[in-house]
Coordinates of C-alpha atoms in Angstrom, one line a residue:
M1 CA -22.4 -25.8 18.0
D2 CA -20.0 -25.2 20.9
S3 CA -16.8 -24.9 18.8
I4 CA -15.8 -23.8 15.4
T5 CA -12.5 -23.7 13.4
I6 CA -12.1 -20.9 11.0
A7 CA -9.3 -20.8 8.5
L8 CA -8.0 -17.3 7.7
A9 CA -6.6 -17.0 4.1
Q10 CA -4.2 -14.1 4.1
L11 CA -3.3 -14.5 0.4
N12 CA -1.9 -12.5 -2.5
P13 CA -4.5 -12.2 -5.3
T14 CA -4.0 -10.5 -8.6
V15 CA -6.4 -7.8 -9.9
G16 CA -8.3 -9.1 -12.9
D17 CA -7.0 -12.7 -12.7
I18 CA -10.4 -14.1 -11.8
A19 CA -9.6 -17.7 -12.7
G20 CA -6.2 -17.6 -10.9
N21 CA -7.7 -16.1 -7.8
L22 CA -10.4 -18.8 -7.8
E23 CA -7.8 -21.5 -8.0
K24 CA -5.7 -19.9 -5.2
L25 CA -8.8 -19.9 -2.9
R26 CA -9.7 -23.5 -3.9
A27 CA -6.2 -24.6 -3.0
A28 CA -6.5 -22.8 0.3
R29 CA -9.8 -24.4 1.0
Q30 CA -8.3 -27.8 0.4
T31 CA -5.6 -27.0 2.9
A32 CA -8.2 -25.8 5.4
A33 CA -10.2 -29.0 4.9
D34 CA -7.1 -31.2 5.5
K35 CA -6.7 -29.3 8.8
G36 CA -10.3 -29.8 9.9
A37 CA -11.6 -26.3 9.4
D38 CA -15.4 -25.6 9.3
L39 CA -15.1 -22.4 7.4
I40 CA -12.5 -20.5 5.4
M41 CA -12.5 -16.7 5.1
S42 CA -10.9 -14.7 2.3
T43 CA -10.2 -11.0 2.1
E44 CA -12.1 -8.0 0.6
L45 CA -12.9 -8.4 -3.2
F46 CA -10.6 -11.5 -3.3
I47 CA -12.1 -12.8 -6.5
S48 CA -11.5 -9.6 -8.5
G49 CA -8.4 -8.6 -6.6
Y50 CA -8.3 -5.3 -4.8
Q51 CA -8.6 -2.5 -5.8
P52 CA -10.2 -3.3 -9.2
E53 CA -11.0 0.4 -9.8
D54 CA -13.0 1.0 -13.1
L55 CA -12.8 -2.7 -14.0
V56 CA -16.0 -3.1 -12.1
M57 CA -17.8 -0.8 -14.6
K58 CA -17.4 -3.5 -17.2
P59 CA -20.5 -5.8 -17.1
A60 CA -18.4 -8.7 -18.5
F61 CA -16.0 -8.3 -15.5
L62 CA -18.8 -8.4 -13.0
A63 CA -20.4 -11.4 -14.7
A64 CA -17.1 -13.3 -14.7
C65 CA -16.7 -12.7 -11.0
E66 CA -20.2 -13.8 -10.2
K67 CA -19.8 -16.9 -12.3
V68 CA -16.8 -18.2 -10.4
V69 CA -18.5 -17.5 -7.0
E70 CA -21.3 -19.8 -8.2
A71 CA -18.7 -22.4 -9.2
L72 CA -17.0 -22.1 -5.8
A73 CA -20.4 -22.6 -4.1
K74 CA -20.8 -25.9 -5.9
D75 CA -17.5 -27.0 -4.5
T76 CA -19.0 -26.9 -1.0
T77 CA -21.2 -29.9 -1.8
D78 CA -18.3 -32.1 -0.7
G79 CA -19.1 -31.5 3.0
G80 CA -15.9 -29.5 3.5
P81 CA -15.4 -26.0 4.8
G82 CA -17.9 -23.3 4.0
V83 CA -16.4 -20.2 2.4
I84 CA -16.7 -16.4 2.9
V85 CA -15.5 -14.9 -0.3
G86 CA -15.3 -11.2 -1.4
F87 CA -16.4 -10.2 -4.9
P88 CA -18.0 -7.3 -6.8
R89 CA -21.5 -7.8 -8.1
Q90 CA -24.3 -6.1 -9.9
G91 CA -27.3 -5.5 -7.7
E92 CA -30.7 -3.9 -8.4
A93 CA -29.5 -0.5 -7.2
G94 CA -26.1 -0.7 -8.8
R95 CA -22.7 -2.3 -8.3
H96 CA -21.8 -3.6 -4.8
N97 CA -18.6 -4.5 -2.9
S98 CA -19.8 -7.8 -1.5
V99 CA -19.1 -11.0 0.3
A100 CA -20.9 -14.3 -0.3
V101 CA -21.2 -17.1 2.3
L102 CA -21.1 -20.5 0.6
D103 CA -22.1 -23.8 2.1
G104 CA -23.7 -27.1 1.1
G105 CA -23.4 -26.3 -2.6
E106 CA -25.3 -23.0 -2.3
I107 CA -24.8 -19.2 -1.8
I108 CA -26.5 -19.1 1.6
A109 CA -26.1 -15.3 2.1
I110 CA -24.7 -12.2 0.4
R111 CA -23.7 -9.1 2.4
D112 CA -22.8 -5.7 0.8
K113 CA -20.4 -3.1 2.1
V114 CA -22.3 -0.2 3.7
D115 CA -19.6 2.4 4.3
L116 CA -17.8 3.3 1.1
P117 CA -14.5 5.1 1.6
N118 CA -13.8 8.2 -0.4
Y119 CA -10.5 9.6 0.8
G120 CA -6.8 9.2 0.1
E121 CA -6.2 6.1 -2.0
F122 CA -9.9 5.2 -1.9
D123 CA -12.7 6.4 -4.2
E124 CA -15.2 3.6 -3.9
K125 CA -18.2 5.9 -4.1
R126 CA -17.3 6.5 -7.7
V127 CA -17.8 2.8 -8.7
F128 CA -20.0 1.2 -6.0
V129 CA -23.3 1.9 -4.2
P130 CA -23.6 1.3 -0.5
G131 CA -25.5 -1.7 0.8
E132 CA -28.2 -1.8 3.3
M133 CA -27.4 -2.2 7.0
P134 CA -26.7 -6.0 7.3
G135 CA -27.8 -8.6 9.8
P136 CA -25.7 -11.6 10.8
V137 CA -25.4 -14.7 8.7
N138 CA -26.4 -18.0 10.3
F139 CA -23.6 -20.4 9.5
R140 CA -24.1 -23.9 10.9
G141 CA -25.8 -22.4 13.9
V142 CA -23.3 -19.6 14.5
R143 CA -24.6 -16.0 13.9
I144 CA -21.7 -14.3 12.2
G145 CA -21.5 -10.6 11.5
I146 CA -19.4 -9.7 8.4
P147 CA -18.6 -6.0 8.3
I148 CA -16.5 -5.2 5.2
C149 CA -13.3 -3.1 5.8
E150 CA -14.6 0.5 6.1
D151 CA -17.7 -0.8 7.9
I152 CA -15.4 -1.1 11.0
W153 CA -13.4 2.0 10.2
G154 CA -16.2 4.4 9.6
E155 CA -18.9 6.0 11.8
L156 CA -22.1 4.5 10.4
G157 CA -22.5 2.0 13.2
V158 CA -22.4 -1.2 11.1
C159 CA -20.9 -3.3 13.8
E160 CA -23.3 -2.0 16.4
T161 CA -26.2 -2.8 14.2
L162 CA -24.8 -6.4 13.7
A163 CA -24.5 -6.8 17.5
E164 CA -28.0 -5.5 18.1
S165 CA -29.4 -7.9 15.5
G166 CA -27.9 -10.9 17.1
A167 CA -24.3 -11.4 15.8
E168 CA -22.2 -13.5 18.1
L169 CA -18.8 -12.7 16.5
L170 CA -17.4 -10.4 13.8
L171 CA -15.3 -11.5 10.9
S172 CA -14.1 -8.5 8.9
P173 CA -12.5 -8.9 5.4
N174 CA -10.2 -5.9 4.7
G175 CA -8.1 -4.3 2.0
S176 CA -6.0 -2.0 4.1
P177 CA -2.8 -0.6 2.4
Y178 CA 0.5 -0.1 4.2
Y179 CA 2.0 2.9 5.7
R180 CA 4.5 2.9 8.6
G181 CA 2.7 2.3 11.9
K182 CA -0.5 1.1 10.2
V183 CA -0.7 -2.1 12.3
D184 CA -1.2 -0.1 15.5
V185 CA -3.9 2.0 13.8
R186 CA -5.7 -1.1 12.7
H187 CA -5.5 -2.5 16.2
Q188 CA -7.1 0.6 17.7
V189 CA -9.9 0.6 15.0
A190 CA -10.7 -3.0 15.8
L191 CA -10.6 -2.5 19.6
R192 CA -13.0 0.3 19.3
Q193 CA -15.6 -2.0 17.7
V194 CA -14.8 -4.8 20.3
I195 CA -15.5 -2.3 23.1
E196 CA -18.7 -1.0 21.5
T197 CA -20.2 -4.3 20.6
G198 CA -18.7 -6.7 23.3
L199 CA -18.0 -9.2 20.5
P200 CA -14.7 -10.9 19.4
L201 CA -13.5 -9.6 16.1
V202 CA -11.2 -11.0 13.4
Y203 CA -9.5 -8.5 11.1
L204 CA -8.3 -10.3 7.9
N205 CA -6.2 -8.1 5.6
T206 CA -5.2 -8.8 2.0
L207 CA -1.6 -9.1 0.9
G208 CA 0.4 -8.0 -2.1
G209 CA 1.4 -5.1 -4.3
Q210 CA -1.1 -3.5 -6.6
D211 CA 0.4 -0.7 -8.6
E212 CA 1.5 1.8 -6.0
L213 CA -0.3 0.3 -3.0
V214 CA 1.1 -2.5 -0.8
Y215 CA -1.3 -4.6 1.2
D216 CA 0.8 -6.0 4.1
G217 CA -1.4 -8.6 5.6
G218 CA -0.8 -8.5 9.4
S219 CA -4.2 -10.0 10.2
F220 CA -5.2 -10.4 13.8
G221 CA -8.0 -11.2 16.2
F222 CA -9.3 -9.7 19.4
N223 CA -11.4 -11.4 22.0
A224 CA -14.3 -9.6 23.7
D225 CA -12.1 -9.0 26.8
R226 CA -9.9 -6.9 24.5
S227 CA -7.0 -9.4 24.6
L228 CA -5.1 -10.0 21.4
A229 CA -5.9 -13.7 20.5
F230 CA -3.5 -14.0 17.5
Q231 CA -1.3 -11.9 15.2
M232 CA -0.5 -13.1 11.7
P233 CA 2.7 -12.0 9.9
Q234 CA 3.1 -9.0 7.6
F235 CA 4.3 -9.3 4.0
A236 CA 3.8 -13.1 3.8
E237 CA 1.0 -15.4 2.7
E238 CA -0.4 -17.6 5.4
I239 CA -3.4 -19.8 6.0
M240 CA -4.0 -19.8 9.8
L241 CA -6.5 -21.8 11.7
S242 CA -8.3 -19.9 14.4
K243 CA -10.1 -22.1 16.9
W244 CA -13.1 -20.9 18.7
R245 CA -15.2 -22.2 21.7
R246 CA -18.4 -21.0 23.1
G247 CA -18.1 -19.8 26.7
A248 CA -20.6 -18.7 29.3
D249 CA -20.4 -15.2 28.0
G250 CA -20.0 -15.9 24.3
W251 CA -17.5 -17.0 21.8
I252 CA -13.8 -17.0 22.6
I253 CA -10.8 -17.3 20.2
E254 CA -8.2 -19.6 21.5
T255 CA -4.7 -18.0 21.8
G256 CA -2.8 -18.7 18.6
E257 CA 0.2 -17.4 16.6
M258 CA 1.9 -14.3 17.7
A259 CA 4.1 -13.3 14.8
A260 CA 6.9 -10.8 15.4
L261 CA 6.3 -7.8 13.1
P262 CA 8.9 -5.6 11.5
I263 CA 8.9 -1.9 12.6
G264 CA 10.4 1.4 11.3
E265 CA 12.9 1.0 8.5
A266 CA 12.4 -2.8 8.5
S267 CA 8.7 -2.5 7.7
D268 CA 9.4 0.1 5.0
Y269 CA 12.0 -2.1 3.4
H270 CA 9.6 -5.1 3.4
A271 CA 6.9 -2.9 1.8
C272 CA 9.3 -1.7 -0.9
V273 CA 10.4 -5.3 -1.8
L274 CA 6.9 -6.7 -1.8
G275 CA 5.5 -3.8 -3.9
F276 CA 8.4 -4.0 -6.4
A277 CA 8.3 -7.8 -6.7
D278 CA 4.6 -7.9 -7.4
Y279 CA 4.7 -5.1 -9.9
V280 CA 7.4 -6.8 -11.9
N281 CA 6.0 -10.3 -11.6
K282 CA 2.3 -9.6 -12.0
N283 CA 3.0 -7.5 -15.1
G284 CA 5.1 -10.3 -16.6
F285 CA 8.6 -8.7 -16.7
K286 CA 11.4 -11.3 -16.8
S287 CA 14.1 -8.9 -15.6
V288 CA 14.9 -5.3 -14.7
V289 CA 17.7 -2.9 -15.6
L290 CA 18.8 0.2 -13.7
G291 CA 21.5 2.8 -13.9
L292 CA 23.9 2.3 -11.0
S293 CA 25.5 5.7 -10.4
G294 CA 27.5 5.1 -7.3
G295 CA 25.0 7.1 -5.3
I296 CA 22.8 5.9 -2.5
D297 CA 19.4 6.0 -4.3
S298 CA 20.3 3.7 -7.1
A299 CA 22.2 1.4 -4.7
L300 CA 19.2 1.0 -2.5
C301 CA 17.0 0.4 -5.6
A302 CA 19.4 -2.3 -6.7
A303 CA 19.3 -3.9 -3.3
I304 CA 15.5 -3.9 -3.3
A305 CA 15.5 -5.4 -6.8
V306 CA 17.9 -8.2 -5.9
D307 CA 16.0 -9.0 -2.7
A308 CA 12.7 -9.0 -4.6
L309 CA 13.7 -10.9 -7.8
G310 CA 17.1 -12.5 -7.3
A311 CA 20.4 -11.3 -8.6
E312 CA 20.0 -13.2 -11.9
R313 CA 17.1 -11.0 -12.9
V314 CA 18.8 -7.6 -12.2
H315 CA 21.1 -5.8 -14.6
C316 CA 23.0 -2.8 -13.3
V317 CA 24.6 -0.4 -15.8
M318 CA 27.1 2.4 -15.0
L319 CA 26.9 5.2 -17.5
P320 CA 29.9 7.4 -16.8
Y321 CA 30.7 10.9 -18.2
R322 CA 33.7 13.2 -17.8
Y323 CA 32.3 14.4 -14.4
T324 CA 31.8 10.9 -13.0
S325 CA 34.3 10.5 -10.1
E326 CA 36.6 7.5 -9.6
D327 CA 34.9 7.1 -6.2
S328 CA 31.6 6.6 -8.0
L329 CA 33.0 4.1 -10.5
K330 CA 34.4 2.1 -7.7
D331 CA 31.4 2.4 -5.5
A332 CA 29.0 1.2 -8.2
A333 CA 31.2 -1.7 -9.1
D334 CA 31.5 -2.7 -5.4
C335 CA 27.8 -2.5 -4.9
A336 CA 27.0 -4.7 -7.9
K337 CA 29.6 -7.2 -6.8
A338 CA 28.1 -7.3 -3.3
L339 CA 24.7 -7.9 -4.7
G340 CA 25.9 -10.5 -7.2
C341 CA 24.2 -9.0 -10.2
R342 CA 25.3 -8.3 -13.7
Y343 CA 27.2 -5.1 -14.1
D344 CA 28.2 -3.3 -17.3
I345 CA 29.8 0.1 -18.1
V346 CA 28.5 2.1 -21.0
P347 CA 30.3 5.5 -21.4
I348 CA 28.1 8.3 -22.6
E349 CA 30.9 10.7 -23.9
E350 CA 30.3 10.0 -27.5
P351 CA 26.4 10.2 -27.6
V352 CA 26.5 13.4 -25.5
T353 CA 29.1 14.9 -27.8
G354 CA 26.9 13.9 -30.7
F355 CA 23.9 15.7 -29.2
M356 CA 26.0 18.8 -28.6
S357 CA 27.4 18.8 -32.2
A358 CA 23.9 18.5 -33.6
L359 CA 22.8 21.5 -31.5
A360 CA 26.0 23.6 -31.9
D361 CA 24.7 26.0 -34.5
M362 CA 21.4 26.6 -32.6
F363 CA 23.2 27.0 -29.2
E364 CA 26.0 29.3 -30.6
G365 CA 26.5 32.3 -28.4
T366 CA 24.8 30.8 -25.4
E367 CA 26.4 29.8 -22.1
E368 CA 26.5 26.1 -20.9
G369 CA 24.1 25.4 -18.1
I370 CA 21.3 23.1 -17.0
T371 CA 20.4 22.3 -20.6
E372 CA 23.8 20.6 -21.1
E373 CA 23.5 18.9 -17.7
N374 CA 20.1 17.5 -18.6
L375 CA 21.5 16.2 -21.9
Q376 CA 23.7 13.9 -19.9
S377 CA 20.8 12.6 -17.9
R378 CA 18.6 12.1 -21.0
T379 CA 21.4 10.3 -22.8
R380 CA 21.5 7.9 -19.9
G381 CA 17.8 7.5 -20.0
T382 CA 17.9 6.8 -23.7
I383 CA 20.5 4.1 -23.3
L384 CA 18.6 2.4 -20.5
M385 CA 15.5 2.4 -22.6
A386 CA 17.4 0.9 -25.5
I387 CA 18.6 -2.0 -23.2
S388 CA 15.0 -2.4 -22.1
N389 CA 13.6 -2.6 -25.6
K390 CA 16.3 -5.0 -26.8
F391 CA 16.2 -7.5 -23.8
G392 CA 12.7 -6.9 -22.4
A393 CA 13.9 -5.7 -19.1
M394 CA 11.9 -3.1 -17.2
V395 CA 13.8 0.1 -16.4
V396 CA 13.9 0.9 -12.7
T397 CA 13.9 4.6 -12.0
T398 CA 15.5 5.7 -8.7
G399 CA 14.5 9.2 -7.6
N400 CA 13.6 9.7 -3.9
K401 CA 10.6 11.7 -2.6
S402 CA 12.7 14.7 -1.7
E403 CA 13.9 15.0 -5.3
M404 CA 10.5 14.4 -6.8
S405 CA 9.0 17.0 -4.4
V406 CA 11.1 19.9 -5.7
G407 CA 11.6 18.7 -9.2
Y408 CA 15.3 17.8 -8.8
A409 CA 15.0 15.3 -11.6
T410 CA 15.1 15.3 -15.4
L411 CA 12.1 14.4 -17.5
Y412 CA 12.9 11.7 -20.0
G413 CA 16.3 11.3 -18.3
D414 CA 16.7 9.9 -14.8
M415 CA 12.9 9.9 -14.5
N416 CA 12.7 7.2 -17.3
G417 CA 11.4 3.9 -16.1
G418 CA 8.5 1.6 -15.4
F419 CA 8.6 1.6 -11.6
N420 CA 10.3 3.4 -8.7
P421 CA 10.6 1.4 -5.4
I422 CA 11.8 4.4 -3.4
K423 CA 9.4 7.0 -4.9
D424 CA 7.8 7.7 -1.5
L425 CA 10.9 7.6 0.7
Y426 CA 12.4 11.0 1.6
K427 CA 16.2 11.3 1.3
M428 CA 16.8 10.8 5.0
Q429 CA 14.6 7.8 5.0
V430 CA 16.7 6.4 2.2
Y431 CA 19.7 6.7 4.4
G432 CA 17.9 5.0 7.3
V433 CA 16.6 2.1 5.2
S434 CA 20.0 1.6 3.6
A435 CA 21.7 1.4 6.9
W436 CA 19.1 -1.0 8.2
R437 CA 19.5 -3.3 5.1
N438 CA 23.3 -3.4 5.5
G439 CA 22.8 -4.8 9.0
A440 CA 20.2 -7.5 8.2
R441 CA 18.7 -9.6 5.5
P442 CA 15.1 -10.2 6.2
D443 CA 13.6 -13.7 5.9
G444 CA 12.3 -14.5 2.5
M445 CA 14.6 -12.1 0.7
L446 CA 16.6 -13.4 -2.3
G447 CA 19.6 -11.2 -1.9
P448 CA 22.9 -11.7 0.0
E449 CA 23.3 -11.1 3.7
R450 CA 24.4 -7.8 5.1
D451 CA 26.6 -5.0 3.8
V452 CA 25.1 -4.9 0.3
I453 CA 25.6 -1.1 0.0
P454 CA 29.2 0.0 0.3
Q455 CA 29.7 2.3 3.4
N456 CA 31.3 5.0 1.2
I457 CA 28.1 5.3 -0.7
I458 CA 26.3 6.1 2.6
D459 CA 29.0 8.4 3.9
K460 CA 29.8 10.6 0.9
K461 CA 28.0 13.8 0.0
P462 CA 25.2 13.2 -2.6
S463 CA 25.8 14.5 -6.1
A464 CA 24.2 14.3 -9.5
E465 CA 27.7 14.6 -11.0
L466 CA 26.5 16.7 -13.9
R467 CA 29.2 19.3 -13.5
P468 CA 32.6 19.6 -11.7
N469 CA 32.6 19.4 -7.9
Q470 CA 28.8 19.4 -7.8
T471 CA 26.8 18.4 -4.7
D472 CA 23.0 18.4 -4.1
Q473 CA 23.4 21.1 -1.5
D474 CA 24.5 23.5 -4.3
S475 CA 20.8 23.6 -5.3
L476 CA 18.9 22.4 -2.2
P477 CA 19.0 23.0 1.6
P478 CA 20.6 20.2 3.7
Y479 CA 18.4 17.1 3.5
P480 CA 17.4 17.0 7.2
A481 CA 16.0 20.5 6.8
L482 CA 14.5 19.9 3.4
D483 CA 12.8 16.8 4.4
D484 CA 11.2 18.4 7.4
I485 CA 9.9 21.3 5.4
L486 CA 8.5 18.9 2.7
E487 CA 6.9 16.7 5.3
C488 CA 5.2 19.8 6.8
L489 CA 4.0 20.9 3.3
V490 CA 3.0 17.6 1.9
E491 CA 1.9 15.2 4.6
K492 CA 0.7 17.8 7.1
E493 CA -0.5 20.7 4.8
M494 CA 1.0 23.2 7.2
S495 CA 1.2 26.9 6.6
V496 CA 4.5 28.7 5.8
E497 CA 4.1 30.6 9.1
A498 CA 3.8 27.4 11.1
I499 CA 6.8 25.8 9.3
V500 CA 8.9 28.9 10.0
A501 CA 7.9 28.6 13.7
R502 CA 9.7 25.3 13.7
G503 CA 13.0 27.1 13.2
H504 CA 13.2 27.2 9.4
D505 CA 14.3 30.3 7.4
V506 CA 11.2 32.0 5.8
E507 CA 12.8 32.5 2.4
T508 CA 13.9 28.9 2.3
V509 CA 10.4 27.7 3.1
H510 CA 8.8 30.0 0.4
R511 CA 11.4 28.7 -2.1
I512 CA 10.7 25.1 -1.3
E513 CA 6.9 25.7 -1.5
H514 CA 7.3 27.3 -4.9
L515 CA 9.5 24.4 -6.2
L516 CA 6.9 21.9 -4.9
Y517 CA 4.1 23.5 -6.8
I518 CA 5.9 24.0 -10.1
A519 CA 7.2 20.4 -10.1
E520 CA 3.6 19.0 -10.3
Y521 CA 3.9 18.6 -14.1
K522 CA 6.9 16.4 -13.6
R523 CA 5.3 14.2 -11.0
R524 CA 2.3 13.7 -13.2
Q525 CA 4.7 12.1 -15.7
S526 CA 6.7 10.1 -13.2
A527 CA 6.7 6.3 -12.9
P528 CA 4.5 4.6 -10.3
G529 CA 6.2 3.7 -7.0
V530 CA 5.5 2.1 -3.6
K531 CA 3.4 4.1 -1.2
I532 CA 5.2 4.2 2.2
T533 CA 3.9 7.4 3.8
K534 CA 0.4 8.5 4.7
K535 CA 0.3 10.8 1.8
N536 CA 2.1 9.8 -1.4
F537 CA 2.3 11.7 -4.7
G538 CA -0.6 10.3 -6.7
R539 CA -3.9 9.1 -5.2
D540 CA -3.3 10.8 -1.8
R541 CA -2.4 14.2 -3.1
R542 CA -4.3 15.7 -6.0
Y543 CA -3.0 19.2 -6.7
P544 CA -3.5 21.1 -10.0
I545 CA -0.6 21.5 -12.4
T546 CA -1.7 25.0 -13.3
N547 CA -1.7 26.8 -9.9
R548 CA -0.7 30.3 -8.9
F549 CA -1.4 30.1 -5.2
R550 CA 1.4 30.7 -2.9
D551 CA 1.2 31.0 0.9
R552 CA 2.4 34.6 1.4

C-alpha cells in the first residue's frame, strides 16, 4: 500500500451518552466513506466521553461501552473505512483506557494506555491500570503505532518502543484540556516524539465542555522532517481527511488545512463560550437567568451566555436596592438591549426590609455592617433561585477568580448558581476579554456584533454597591496588584518573600495569603466554572479547608 487516506474525527462527545456517541461516530464514518477514506480515527475514550471519572468503576458502564464497540466492528463488514475508536474496557488485570482497531467486521487489535496521568485535572491511576508496552497494529499493510495521550506526553518511552518494534507512523488520540497557550505546548510535545522516533505523528484532540474542563480540539500533524502538515481549528467540530503517501524514507502527510487559531483573550473567550454552552445544553437546561448588576463581571457573563445560547434563552434581571446607582441601572439596561435578551427589574427593598424587621429584636443594640450588606446579596440570590425554580432556567453566577480567591463573595447570595463562565478569569483578564469581545464577534457565536458591553461598564470603578459610595478598593488592593499577588500564590506557589521581591508590600501579601486560605470553605461550595488557567480552583489545586499554615 503506497497511499492511505485517514479521516480525523475531531468531534464533541458527551460523557455517558454511549448510544449517542456511537451514532455520532457512525455518521462521521459515513462522511469519511463518502470522501474515500480508508480509516477513520476518533479521540481518547470517545465512546464513553472524556473524562468518565468513576463511571468506569460501574461494570454495567464498561459492558455497555464494550457492546457498542462490537456493534461498530460489525459495521465495517461493508468494506468502508476501518475505525480507531477509544473506549474503556475491563481487562484481566483491571480497567483499561483503550483503543480498538476495527476492520472487516472484526476487532483486529486492542491497545491500552501505558502512561496514566496523575496530576492537575487527571487522576487516571485511581480508576485505570496501565497497559503493557504496545507494538504497532497492521492495518491493511500499514504498521500504525497508537500511543494514547499521556503516552506521548510522559517519559516512559512508548513512542520509542513503537518505532523500535516497526511502527511506520504514529496516530495519537488525545483528551487534552484547554489553557491559554496550550496549542504551542502540544506542538512541542509532539515534535519531541517526531525527533526521537523519526516518524510522522498525528495528534487528534477531543472537543467540548465537560463540567469545568474544555477540550478545544486544535488537532494537527507533523511530518518526520518536523514540518507542520496540517492544523485543524480549535473550538469547532470537523472531520478532516489527511492524505498520506509512502516515500523513499517513509510515510509523508500531504500538506492540508492550516486553520487560523485564536490567541490570548480571543482563545479564552472561545473556551468560556464552548464550556458554558456544553454545560447548559448537555445537562438539558432550556434557558439561563442571571443578575445583571451594571458591573463588568455580570455583563461579560451575559455576553458569553448570549453568544453560547442565543438571546432568546438568556434572561437578565436587575435587582436594585437603595445603594444601586443610576449609572448601574442605565448600564444594565443598555447592556441587555445591546445583547437583545429579556431584561426585567425586580427591586429588593421590600424583601430586605422584611428580613431586617424579622431580625430587629435579635440585632437590637448592634451596629450595621457586613451582615446587612450580605442580606442584600442573599435576597438577590433567593429571587434568582425562585425564578430558576419557576421557569426551569439555570442561574448563572458571575464571580471572577480574584473575588473567589480572597472570598469577596457571599455564600448563598451572589455565589448562588449552577455554573460560572468566568470563574477562572482574574479581574484584569475580565477587562481584557470584555474589551476584546466589544471589538469582534467570533465566527459561530450567536450574539450580536461588537460593542455588547457598554463602555461605561468597562471604564467605571468596580463596586458591589452594598453601601453608599462603596468601591472594591475599599476592601482590596488595586486589581493589577491583587491579581499579580494571587497569580504568584495560586499558579506559581511562590513564597511571600519572593512575591515581596517583585515590589509588593509585605503586609499586603500576608493579608492576601491569609484571605486566600480562609476562603477555601467558600470555594468548596462554589458553582463549577470553565478552567482557563493552568491551575484553577478545583481539580488543579487541592488545599485543606482547615489549615493554620501561613508563610511567615
